mmCIF file of C-alpha atoms and ligand atoms in Angstrom:
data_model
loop_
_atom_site.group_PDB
_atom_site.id
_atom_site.type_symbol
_atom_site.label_atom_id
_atom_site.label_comp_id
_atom_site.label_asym_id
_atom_site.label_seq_id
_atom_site.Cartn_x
_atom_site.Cartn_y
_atom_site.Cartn_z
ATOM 1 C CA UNK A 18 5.435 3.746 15.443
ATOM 2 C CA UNK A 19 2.752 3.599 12.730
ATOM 3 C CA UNK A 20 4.235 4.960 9.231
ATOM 4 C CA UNK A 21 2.209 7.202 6.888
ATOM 5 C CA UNK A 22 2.212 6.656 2.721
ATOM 6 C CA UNK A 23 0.132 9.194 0.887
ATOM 7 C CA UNK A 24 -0.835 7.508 -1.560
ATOM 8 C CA UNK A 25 0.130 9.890 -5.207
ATOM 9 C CA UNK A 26 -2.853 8.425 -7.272
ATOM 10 C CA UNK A 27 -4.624 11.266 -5.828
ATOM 11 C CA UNK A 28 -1.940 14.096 -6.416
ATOM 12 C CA UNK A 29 -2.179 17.317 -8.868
ATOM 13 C CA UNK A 30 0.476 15.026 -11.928
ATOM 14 C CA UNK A 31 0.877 18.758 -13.033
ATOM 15 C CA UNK A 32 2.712 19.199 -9.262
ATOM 16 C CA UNK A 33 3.654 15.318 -8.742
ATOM 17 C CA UNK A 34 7.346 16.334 -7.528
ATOM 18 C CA UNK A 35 6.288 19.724 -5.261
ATOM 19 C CA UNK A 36 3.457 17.555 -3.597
ATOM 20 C CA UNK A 37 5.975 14.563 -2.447
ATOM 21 C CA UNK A 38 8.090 17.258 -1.513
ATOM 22 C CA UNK A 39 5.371 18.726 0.862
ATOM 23 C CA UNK A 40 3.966 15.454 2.213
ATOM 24 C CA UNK A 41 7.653 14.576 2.788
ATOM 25 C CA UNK A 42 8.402 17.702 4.349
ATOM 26 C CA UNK A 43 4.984 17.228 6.790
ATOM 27 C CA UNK A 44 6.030 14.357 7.787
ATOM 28 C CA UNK A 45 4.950 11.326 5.659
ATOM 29 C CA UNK A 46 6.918 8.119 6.052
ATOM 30 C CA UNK A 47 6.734 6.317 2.737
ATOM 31 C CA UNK A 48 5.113 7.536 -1.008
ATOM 32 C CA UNK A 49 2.585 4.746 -2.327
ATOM 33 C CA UNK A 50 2.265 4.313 -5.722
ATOM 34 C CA UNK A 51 -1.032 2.601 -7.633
ATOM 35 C CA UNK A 52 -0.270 0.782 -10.827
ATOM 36 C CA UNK A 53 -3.369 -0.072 -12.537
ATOM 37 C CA UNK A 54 -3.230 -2.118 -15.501
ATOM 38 C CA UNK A 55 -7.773 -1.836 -16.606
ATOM 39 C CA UNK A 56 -7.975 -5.465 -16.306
ATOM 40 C CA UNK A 57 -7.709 -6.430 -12.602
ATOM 41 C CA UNK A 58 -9.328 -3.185 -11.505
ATOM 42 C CA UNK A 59 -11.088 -0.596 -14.073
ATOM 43 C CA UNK A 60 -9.314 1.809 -14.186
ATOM 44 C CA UNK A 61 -5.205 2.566 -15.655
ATOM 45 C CA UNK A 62 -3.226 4.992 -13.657
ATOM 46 C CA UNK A 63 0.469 5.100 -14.177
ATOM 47 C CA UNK A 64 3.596 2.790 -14.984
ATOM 48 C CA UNK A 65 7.355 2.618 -13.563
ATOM 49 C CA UNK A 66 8.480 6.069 -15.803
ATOM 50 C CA UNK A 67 6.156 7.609 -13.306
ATOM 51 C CA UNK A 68 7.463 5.916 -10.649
ATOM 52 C CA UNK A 69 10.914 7.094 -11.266
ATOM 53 C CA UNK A 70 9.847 10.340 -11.272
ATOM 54 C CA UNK A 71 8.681 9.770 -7.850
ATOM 55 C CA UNK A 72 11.737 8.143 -6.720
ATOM 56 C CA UNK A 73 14.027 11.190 -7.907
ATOM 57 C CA UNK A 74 11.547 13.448 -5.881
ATOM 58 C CA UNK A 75 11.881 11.674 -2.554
ATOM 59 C CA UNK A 76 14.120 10.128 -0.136
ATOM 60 C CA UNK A 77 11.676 8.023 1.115
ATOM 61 C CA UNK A 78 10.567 4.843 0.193
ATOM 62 C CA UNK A 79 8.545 3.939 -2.597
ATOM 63 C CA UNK A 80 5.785 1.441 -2.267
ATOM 64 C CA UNK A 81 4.531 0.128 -5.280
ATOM 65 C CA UNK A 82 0.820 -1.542 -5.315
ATOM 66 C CA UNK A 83 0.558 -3.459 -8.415
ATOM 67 C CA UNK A 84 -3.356 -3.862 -8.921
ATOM 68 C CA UNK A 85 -2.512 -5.690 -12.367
ATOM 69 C CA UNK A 86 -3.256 -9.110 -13.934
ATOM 70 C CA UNK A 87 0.498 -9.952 -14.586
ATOM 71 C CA UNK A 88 2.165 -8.868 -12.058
ATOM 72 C CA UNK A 89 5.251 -11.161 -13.072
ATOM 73 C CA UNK A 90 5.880 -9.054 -16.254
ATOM 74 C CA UNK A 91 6.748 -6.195 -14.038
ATOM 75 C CA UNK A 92 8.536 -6.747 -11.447
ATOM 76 C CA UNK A 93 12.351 -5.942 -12.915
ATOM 77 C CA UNK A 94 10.813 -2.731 -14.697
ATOM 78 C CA UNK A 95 9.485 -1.807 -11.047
ATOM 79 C CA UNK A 96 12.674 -2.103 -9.175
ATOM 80 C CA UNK A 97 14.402 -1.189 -11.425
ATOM 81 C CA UNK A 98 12.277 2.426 -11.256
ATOM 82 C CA UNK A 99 12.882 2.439 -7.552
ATOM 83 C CA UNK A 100 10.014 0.601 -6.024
ATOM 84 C CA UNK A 101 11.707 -0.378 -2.492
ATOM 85 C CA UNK A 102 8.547 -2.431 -1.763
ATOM 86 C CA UNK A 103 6.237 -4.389 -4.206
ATOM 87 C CA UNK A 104 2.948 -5.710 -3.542
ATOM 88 C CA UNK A 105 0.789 -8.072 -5.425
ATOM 89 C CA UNK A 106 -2.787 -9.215 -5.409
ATOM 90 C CA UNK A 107 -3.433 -12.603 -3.689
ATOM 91 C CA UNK A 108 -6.214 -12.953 -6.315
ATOM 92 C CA UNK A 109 -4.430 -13.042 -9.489
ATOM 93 C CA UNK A 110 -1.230 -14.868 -8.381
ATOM 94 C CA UNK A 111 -1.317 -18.838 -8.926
ATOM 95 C CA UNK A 112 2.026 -19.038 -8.095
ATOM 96 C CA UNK A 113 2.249 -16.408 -4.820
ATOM 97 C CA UNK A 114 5.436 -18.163 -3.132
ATOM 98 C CA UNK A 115 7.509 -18.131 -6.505
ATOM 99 C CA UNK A 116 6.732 -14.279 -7.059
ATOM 100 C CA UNK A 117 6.799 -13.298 -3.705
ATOM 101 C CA UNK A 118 10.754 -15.350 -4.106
ATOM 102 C CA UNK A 119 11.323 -13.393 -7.290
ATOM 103 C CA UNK A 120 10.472 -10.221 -5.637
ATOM 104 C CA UNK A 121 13.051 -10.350 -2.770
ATOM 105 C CA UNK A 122 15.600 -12.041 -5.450
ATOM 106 C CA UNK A 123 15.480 -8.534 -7.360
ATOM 107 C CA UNK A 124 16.133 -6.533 -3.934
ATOM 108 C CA UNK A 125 12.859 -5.437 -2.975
ATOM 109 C CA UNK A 126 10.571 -6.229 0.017
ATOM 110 C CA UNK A 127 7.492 -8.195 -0.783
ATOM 111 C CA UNK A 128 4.228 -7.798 -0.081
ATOM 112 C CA UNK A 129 0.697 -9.259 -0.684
ATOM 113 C CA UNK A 130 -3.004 -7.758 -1.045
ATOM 114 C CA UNK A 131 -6.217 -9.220 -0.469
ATOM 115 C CA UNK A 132 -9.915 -7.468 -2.084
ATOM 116 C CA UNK A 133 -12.287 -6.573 0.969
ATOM 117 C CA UNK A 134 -13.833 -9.879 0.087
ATOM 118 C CA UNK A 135 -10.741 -12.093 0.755
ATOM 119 C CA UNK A 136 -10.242 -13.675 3.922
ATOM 120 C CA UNK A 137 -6.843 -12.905 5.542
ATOM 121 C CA UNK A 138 -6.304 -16.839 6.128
ATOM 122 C CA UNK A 139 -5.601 -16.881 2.370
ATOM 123 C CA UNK A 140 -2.212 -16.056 3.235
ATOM 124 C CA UNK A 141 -1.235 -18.290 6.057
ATOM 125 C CA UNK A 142 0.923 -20.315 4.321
ATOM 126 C CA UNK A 143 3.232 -17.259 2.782
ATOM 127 C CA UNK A 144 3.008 -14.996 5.344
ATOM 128 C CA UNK A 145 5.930 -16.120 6.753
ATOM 129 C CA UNK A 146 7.941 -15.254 3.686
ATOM 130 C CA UNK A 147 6.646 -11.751 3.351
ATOM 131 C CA UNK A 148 7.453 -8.183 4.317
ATOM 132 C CA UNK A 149 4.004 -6.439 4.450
ATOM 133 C CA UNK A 150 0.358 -7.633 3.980
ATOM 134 C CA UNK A 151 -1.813 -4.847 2.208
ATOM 135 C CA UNK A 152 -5.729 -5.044 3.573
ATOM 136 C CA UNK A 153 -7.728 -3.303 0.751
ATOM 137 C CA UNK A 154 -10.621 -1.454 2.648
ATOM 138 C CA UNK A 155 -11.703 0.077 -0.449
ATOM 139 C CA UNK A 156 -12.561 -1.965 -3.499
ATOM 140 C CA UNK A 157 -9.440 -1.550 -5.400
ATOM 141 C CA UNK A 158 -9.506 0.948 -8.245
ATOM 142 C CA UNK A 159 -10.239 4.369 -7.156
ATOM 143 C CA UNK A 160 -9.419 6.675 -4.975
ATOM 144 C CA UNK A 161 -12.036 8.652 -3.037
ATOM 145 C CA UNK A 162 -14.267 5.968 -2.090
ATOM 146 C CA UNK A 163 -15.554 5.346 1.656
ATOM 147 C CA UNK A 164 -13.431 2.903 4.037
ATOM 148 C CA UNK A 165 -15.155 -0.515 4.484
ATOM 149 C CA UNK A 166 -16.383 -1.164 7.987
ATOM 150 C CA UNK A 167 -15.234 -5.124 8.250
ATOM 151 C CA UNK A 168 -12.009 -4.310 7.421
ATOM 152 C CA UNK A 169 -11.176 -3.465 11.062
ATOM 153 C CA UNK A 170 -12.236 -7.188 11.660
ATOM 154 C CA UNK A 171 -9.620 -8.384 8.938
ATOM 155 C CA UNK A 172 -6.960 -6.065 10.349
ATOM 156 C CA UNK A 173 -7.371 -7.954 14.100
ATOM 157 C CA UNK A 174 -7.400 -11.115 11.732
ATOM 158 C CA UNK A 175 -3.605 -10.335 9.832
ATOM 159 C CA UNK A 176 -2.501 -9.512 13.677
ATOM 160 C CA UNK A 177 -3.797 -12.841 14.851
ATOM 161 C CA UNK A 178 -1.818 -14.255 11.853
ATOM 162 C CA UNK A 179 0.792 -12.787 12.480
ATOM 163 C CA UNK A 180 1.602 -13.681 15.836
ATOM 164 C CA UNK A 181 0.396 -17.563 15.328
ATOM 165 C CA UNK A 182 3.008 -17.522 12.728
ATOM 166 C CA UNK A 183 5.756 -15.369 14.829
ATOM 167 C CA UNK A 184 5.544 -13.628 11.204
ATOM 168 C CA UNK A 185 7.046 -10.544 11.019
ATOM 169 C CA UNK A 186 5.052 -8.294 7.920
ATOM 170 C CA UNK A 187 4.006 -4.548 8.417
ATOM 171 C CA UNK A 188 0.352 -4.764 8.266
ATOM 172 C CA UNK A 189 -0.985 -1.731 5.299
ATOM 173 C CA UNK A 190 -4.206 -0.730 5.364
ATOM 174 C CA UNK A 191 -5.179 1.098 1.886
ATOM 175 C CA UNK A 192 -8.083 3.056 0.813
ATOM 176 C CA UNK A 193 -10.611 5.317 2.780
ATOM 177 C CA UNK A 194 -8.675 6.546 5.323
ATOM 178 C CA UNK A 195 -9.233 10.130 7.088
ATOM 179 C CA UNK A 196 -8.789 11.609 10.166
ATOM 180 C CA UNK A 197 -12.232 10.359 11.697
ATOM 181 C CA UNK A 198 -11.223 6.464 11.550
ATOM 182 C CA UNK A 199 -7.647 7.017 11.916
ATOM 183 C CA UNK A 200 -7.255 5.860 15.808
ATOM 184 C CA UNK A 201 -9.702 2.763 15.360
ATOM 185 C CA UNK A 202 -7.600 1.440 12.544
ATOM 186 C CA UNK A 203 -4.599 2.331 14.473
ATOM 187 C CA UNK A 204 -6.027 0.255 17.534
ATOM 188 C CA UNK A 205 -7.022 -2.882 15.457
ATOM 189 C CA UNK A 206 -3.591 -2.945 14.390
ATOM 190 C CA UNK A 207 -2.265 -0.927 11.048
ATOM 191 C CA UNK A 208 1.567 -0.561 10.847
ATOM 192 C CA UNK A 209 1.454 1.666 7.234
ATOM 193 C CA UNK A 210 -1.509 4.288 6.426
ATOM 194 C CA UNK A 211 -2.084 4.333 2.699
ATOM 195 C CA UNK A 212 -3.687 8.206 2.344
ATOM 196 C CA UNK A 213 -4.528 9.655 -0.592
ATOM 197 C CA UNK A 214 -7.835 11.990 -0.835
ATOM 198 C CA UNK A 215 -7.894 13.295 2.552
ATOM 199 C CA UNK A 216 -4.171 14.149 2.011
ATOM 200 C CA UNK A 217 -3.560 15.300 -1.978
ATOM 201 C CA UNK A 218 -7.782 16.610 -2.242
ATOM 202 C CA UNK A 219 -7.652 19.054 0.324
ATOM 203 C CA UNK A 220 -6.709 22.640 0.747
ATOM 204 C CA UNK A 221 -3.655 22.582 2.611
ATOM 205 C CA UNK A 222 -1.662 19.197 1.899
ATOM 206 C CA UNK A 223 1.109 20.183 4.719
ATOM 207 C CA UNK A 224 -1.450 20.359 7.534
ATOM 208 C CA UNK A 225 -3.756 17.190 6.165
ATOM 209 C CA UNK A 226 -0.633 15.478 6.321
ATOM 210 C CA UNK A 227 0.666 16.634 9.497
ATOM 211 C CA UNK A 228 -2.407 16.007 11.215
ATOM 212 C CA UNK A 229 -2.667 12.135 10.282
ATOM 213 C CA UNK A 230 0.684 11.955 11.373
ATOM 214 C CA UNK A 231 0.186 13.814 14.505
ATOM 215 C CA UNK A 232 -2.458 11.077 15.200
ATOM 216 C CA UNK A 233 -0.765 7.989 14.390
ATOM 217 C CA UNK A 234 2.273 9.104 16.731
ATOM 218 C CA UNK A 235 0.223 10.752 19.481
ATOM 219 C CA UNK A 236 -1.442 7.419 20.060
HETATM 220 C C1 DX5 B 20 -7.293 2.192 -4.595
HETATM 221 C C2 DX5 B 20 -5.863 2.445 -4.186
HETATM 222 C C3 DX5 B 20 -5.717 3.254 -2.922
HETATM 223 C C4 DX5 B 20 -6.330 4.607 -3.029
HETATM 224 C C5 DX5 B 20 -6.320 5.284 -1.684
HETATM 225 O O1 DX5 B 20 -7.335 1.136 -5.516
HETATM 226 O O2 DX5 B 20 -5.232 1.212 -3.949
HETATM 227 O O3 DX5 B 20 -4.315 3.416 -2.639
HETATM 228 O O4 DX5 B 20 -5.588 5.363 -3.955
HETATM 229 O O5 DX5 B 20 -6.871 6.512 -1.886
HETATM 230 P P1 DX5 B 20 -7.981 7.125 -0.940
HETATM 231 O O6 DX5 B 20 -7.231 7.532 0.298
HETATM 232 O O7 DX5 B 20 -8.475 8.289 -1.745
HETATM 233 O O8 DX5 B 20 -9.015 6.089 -0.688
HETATM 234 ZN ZN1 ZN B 21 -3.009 1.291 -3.148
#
């Protein structure tokens, strides 16, 4: 069954605990968290007090998406927040098999992300080692934007991988996501929905949320 993490860059921060509360109560699987640092992506969003504020919200898991230059000055202050999972950008990491190590060293699952413009093949020779592969179908930075068309293409790709490999990573697909391409990014392959806008920007967060969910399982 396909899991669902809003994704809280998009939340009210006024709210942040009563809307995990509702998207957990909705039915959402996971709560994904975007750590901007202004220098891999242009923007700067939050840190891990934030994150442990989301953690003592929740019982669910916390996915942490570190869209930062240096990601290996982080990871302790991460986990030690509550990030359960911790993703890092294929593009910034020279060494991606010693972080991805350090990662599951300090107790959480690893994962890696690749830009819309980085082929999925980039990661054959880790994949084995990690616990999720995040496919950015939005250029990473903002939420809100529109979900990029080839990324169904890379999503088939990371399932080809994965079963060349007998790997065994959740495959998270992150940015643009709404109810209209929901079942064909379900049907190239997506194991984790990464929601934010058409979850935390709309009228009624309970029923955006239960309605993505209702989709993913009814499939
Ligand atoms: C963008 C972030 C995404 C984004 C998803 O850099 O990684 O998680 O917040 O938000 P929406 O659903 O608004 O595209
Ligand atoms: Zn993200």
């Amino acid at each position: 069954m396909a899991l669902l993490a809003p994704s809280i860059l998009a939340t009210d921060f006024s709210n942040l605990s009563q809307q995990i509360r509702l998207v957990e109560l909705a039915g959402a699987d996971w709560i994904h968290c975007d750590i901007m640092d202004g220098h891999f992506v242009p923007n700067i969003t939050f840190g891990p007090v934030l994150v442990n504020s989301a953690k003592r919200s929740t019982k669910m898991p916390i996915d942490v998406h570190l869209m930062v230059e240096k990601p290996d000055n982080y990871l302790e202050s991460f986990i030690i927040a509550g990030a359960n999972y911790i993703t890092v950008h294929q593009e910034v990491v020279i060494h991606l098999n010693r972080i991805i190590t350090r990662i599951k060293e300090l107790g959480a699952k690893a994962g890696v992300a690749v830009n819309p413009s980085t082929p999925v093949d980039f990661l054959q020779d880790i994949a084995e080692y990690i616990d999720l592969v995040l496919i950015m179908s939005v250029n990473p930075g903002f939420g809100g934007q529109s979900f990029i068309p080839n990324s169904l293409k890379k999503i088939k790709e990371a399932v080809k991988l994965r079963e060349k490999l007998k790997a065994n990573f959740l495959i998270e697909v992150d940015g643009g996501i709404d109810s209209h391409n929901t079942l064909s990014i379900l049907e190239a392959g997506c194991d984790v929905f990464v929601v934010g806008t058409s979850i935390f920007k709309t009228d009624n967060i309970s029923a955006a949320t239960t309605e993505l969910k209702n989709l993913i399982n009814d499939y």
